[in-house]
C-alpha positions as semicolon CSV with decimal commas, in nm:
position;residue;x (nm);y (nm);z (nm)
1;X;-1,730;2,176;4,716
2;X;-1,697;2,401;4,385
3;X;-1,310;2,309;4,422
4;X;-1,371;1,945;4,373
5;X;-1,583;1,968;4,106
6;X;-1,359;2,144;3,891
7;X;-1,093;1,920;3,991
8;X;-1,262;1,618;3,898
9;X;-1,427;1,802;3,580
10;X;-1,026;1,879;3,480
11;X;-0,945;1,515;3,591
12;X;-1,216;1,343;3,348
13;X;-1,122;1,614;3,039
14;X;-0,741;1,502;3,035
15;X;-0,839;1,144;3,081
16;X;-1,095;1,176;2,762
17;X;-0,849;1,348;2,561
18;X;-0,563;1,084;2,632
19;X;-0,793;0,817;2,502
20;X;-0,990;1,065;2,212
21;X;-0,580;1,082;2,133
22;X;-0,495;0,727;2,148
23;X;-0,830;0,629;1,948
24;X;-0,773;0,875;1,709
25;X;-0,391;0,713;1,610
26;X;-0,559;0,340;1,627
27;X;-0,809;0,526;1,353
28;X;-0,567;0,650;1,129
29;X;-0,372;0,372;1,172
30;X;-0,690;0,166;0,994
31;X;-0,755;0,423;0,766
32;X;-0,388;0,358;0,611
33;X;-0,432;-0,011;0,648
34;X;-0,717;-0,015;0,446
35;X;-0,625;0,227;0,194
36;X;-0,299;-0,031;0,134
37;X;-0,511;-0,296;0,140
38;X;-0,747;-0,131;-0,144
39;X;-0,440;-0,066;-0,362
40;X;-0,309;-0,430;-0,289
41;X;-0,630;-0,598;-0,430
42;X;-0,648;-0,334;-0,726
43;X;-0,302;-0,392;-0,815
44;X;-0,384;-0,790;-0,852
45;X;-0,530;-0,804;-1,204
46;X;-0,203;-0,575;-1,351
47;X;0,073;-0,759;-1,138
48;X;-0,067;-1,111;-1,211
49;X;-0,087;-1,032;-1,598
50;X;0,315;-0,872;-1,589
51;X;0,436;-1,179;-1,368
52;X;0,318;-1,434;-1,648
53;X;0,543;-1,234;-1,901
54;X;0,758;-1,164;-1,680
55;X;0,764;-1,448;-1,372
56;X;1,187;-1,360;-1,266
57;X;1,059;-1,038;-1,140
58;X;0,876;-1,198;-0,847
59;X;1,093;-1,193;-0,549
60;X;1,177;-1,456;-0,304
61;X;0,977;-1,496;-0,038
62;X;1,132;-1,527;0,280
63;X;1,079;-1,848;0,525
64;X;1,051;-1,846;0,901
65;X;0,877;-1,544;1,127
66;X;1,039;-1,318;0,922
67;X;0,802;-1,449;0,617
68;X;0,539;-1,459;0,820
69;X;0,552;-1,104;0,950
70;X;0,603;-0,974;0,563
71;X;0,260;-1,159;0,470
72;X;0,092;-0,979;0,738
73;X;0,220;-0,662;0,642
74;X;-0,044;-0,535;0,392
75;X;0,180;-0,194;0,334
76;X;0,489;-0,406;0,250
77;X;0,306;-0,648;-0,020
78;X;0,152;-0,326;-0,155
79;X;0,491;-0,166;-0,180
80;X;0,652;-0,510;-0,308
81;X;0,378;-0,553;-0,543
82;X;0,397;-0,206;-0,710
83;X;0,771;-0,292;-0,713
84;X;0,705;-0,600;-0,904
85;X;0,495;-0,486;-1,176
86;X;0,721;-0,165;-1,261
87;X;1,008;-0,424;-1,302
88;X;0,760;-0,600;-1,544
89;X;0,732;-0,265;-1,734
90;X;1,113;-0,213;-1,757
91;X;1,154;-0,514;-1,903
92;X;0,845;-0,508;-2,140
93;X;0,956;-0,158;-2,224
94;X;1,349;-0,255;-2,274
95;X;1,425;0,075;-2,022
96;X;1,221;0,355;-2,273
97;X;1,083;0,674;-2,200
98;X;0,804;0,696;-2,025
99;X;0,564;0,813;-2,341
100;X;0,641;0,451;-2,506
101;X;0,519;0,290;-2,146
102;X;0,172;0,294;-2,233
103;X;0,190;0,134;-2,555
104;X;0,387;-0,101;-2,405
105;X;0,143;-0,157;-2,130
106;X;-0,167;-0,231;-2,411
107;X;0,090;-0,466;-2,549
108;X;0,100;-0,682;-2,206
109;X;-0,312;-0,643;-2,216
110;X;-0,370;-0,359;-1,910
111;X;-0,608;-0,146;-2,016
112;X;-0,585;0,281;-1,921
113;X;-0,725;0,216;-1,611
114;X;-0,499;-0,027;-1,455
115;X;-0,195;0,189;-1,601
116;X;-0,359;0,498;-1,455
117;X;-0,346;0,326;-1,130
118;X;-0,008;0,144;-1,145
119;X;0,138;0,532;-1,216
120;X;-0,061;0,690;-0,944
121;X;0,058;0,477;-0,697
122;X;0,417;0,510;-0,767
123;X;0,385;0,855;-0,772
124;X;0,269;0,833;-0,427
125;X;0,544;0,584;-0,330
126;X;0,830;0,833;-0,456
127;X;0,658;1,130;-0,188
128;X;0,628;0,869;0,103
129;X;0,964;0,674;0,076
């Protein structure tokens, strides 16, 4: 009888940590998604304000399911739309050093905030890709 307890006791602990495993990807998984998503909607104000200078640097969208899929993908429109806006600066900034960006930046109307965050999250682009 004690046999068969521990057996099913051992068969219940494996099956909870396979699914306390699987849940805890499909959490981090959501984490990430909304951290993108967060960055996507804070990048808005900054990329919308560089693509009016600047509207060439907006790339073509693709048709078909292959459009479709890059819509859905919040990481990719993050990642496109960081893309985007330092394009912007290089052209607003004609290719200069960095310590001329920010001036240039006031220039197109971002205040230190929004170039504070356009800067952090290349930064973290350049360790991820």
């Amino acid at each position: 009888m004690l046999n068969f307890v521990f057996t099913d006791a051992a068969v219940l602990a494996s099956v909870l940590g396979l699914h306390f495993t699987a849940l805890w990807r499909v959490v981090a998984a959501c984490r990430q998604w909304y951290a993108d998503l967060r960055a996507f909607r804070l990048l808005g104000p900054v990329w919308r304000r560089l693509t009016a200078m600047y509207p060439d640097v907006v790339l073509h969208r693709e048709h078909g399911v292959r459009g479709l899929w890059d819509r859905l993908d919040v990481s990719y429109r993050k990642y496109r739309r960081e893309i985007e806006c330092q394009d912007a600066l290089l052209l607003l900034t004609g290719g200069c050093p960095s310590a001329e960006r920010r001036t240039a930046a006031r220039h197109a109307g971002l205040d230190d905030e929004q170039v504070r965050l356009l800067r952090s999250l290349s930064s973290m682009s350049r360790t991820t890709v």
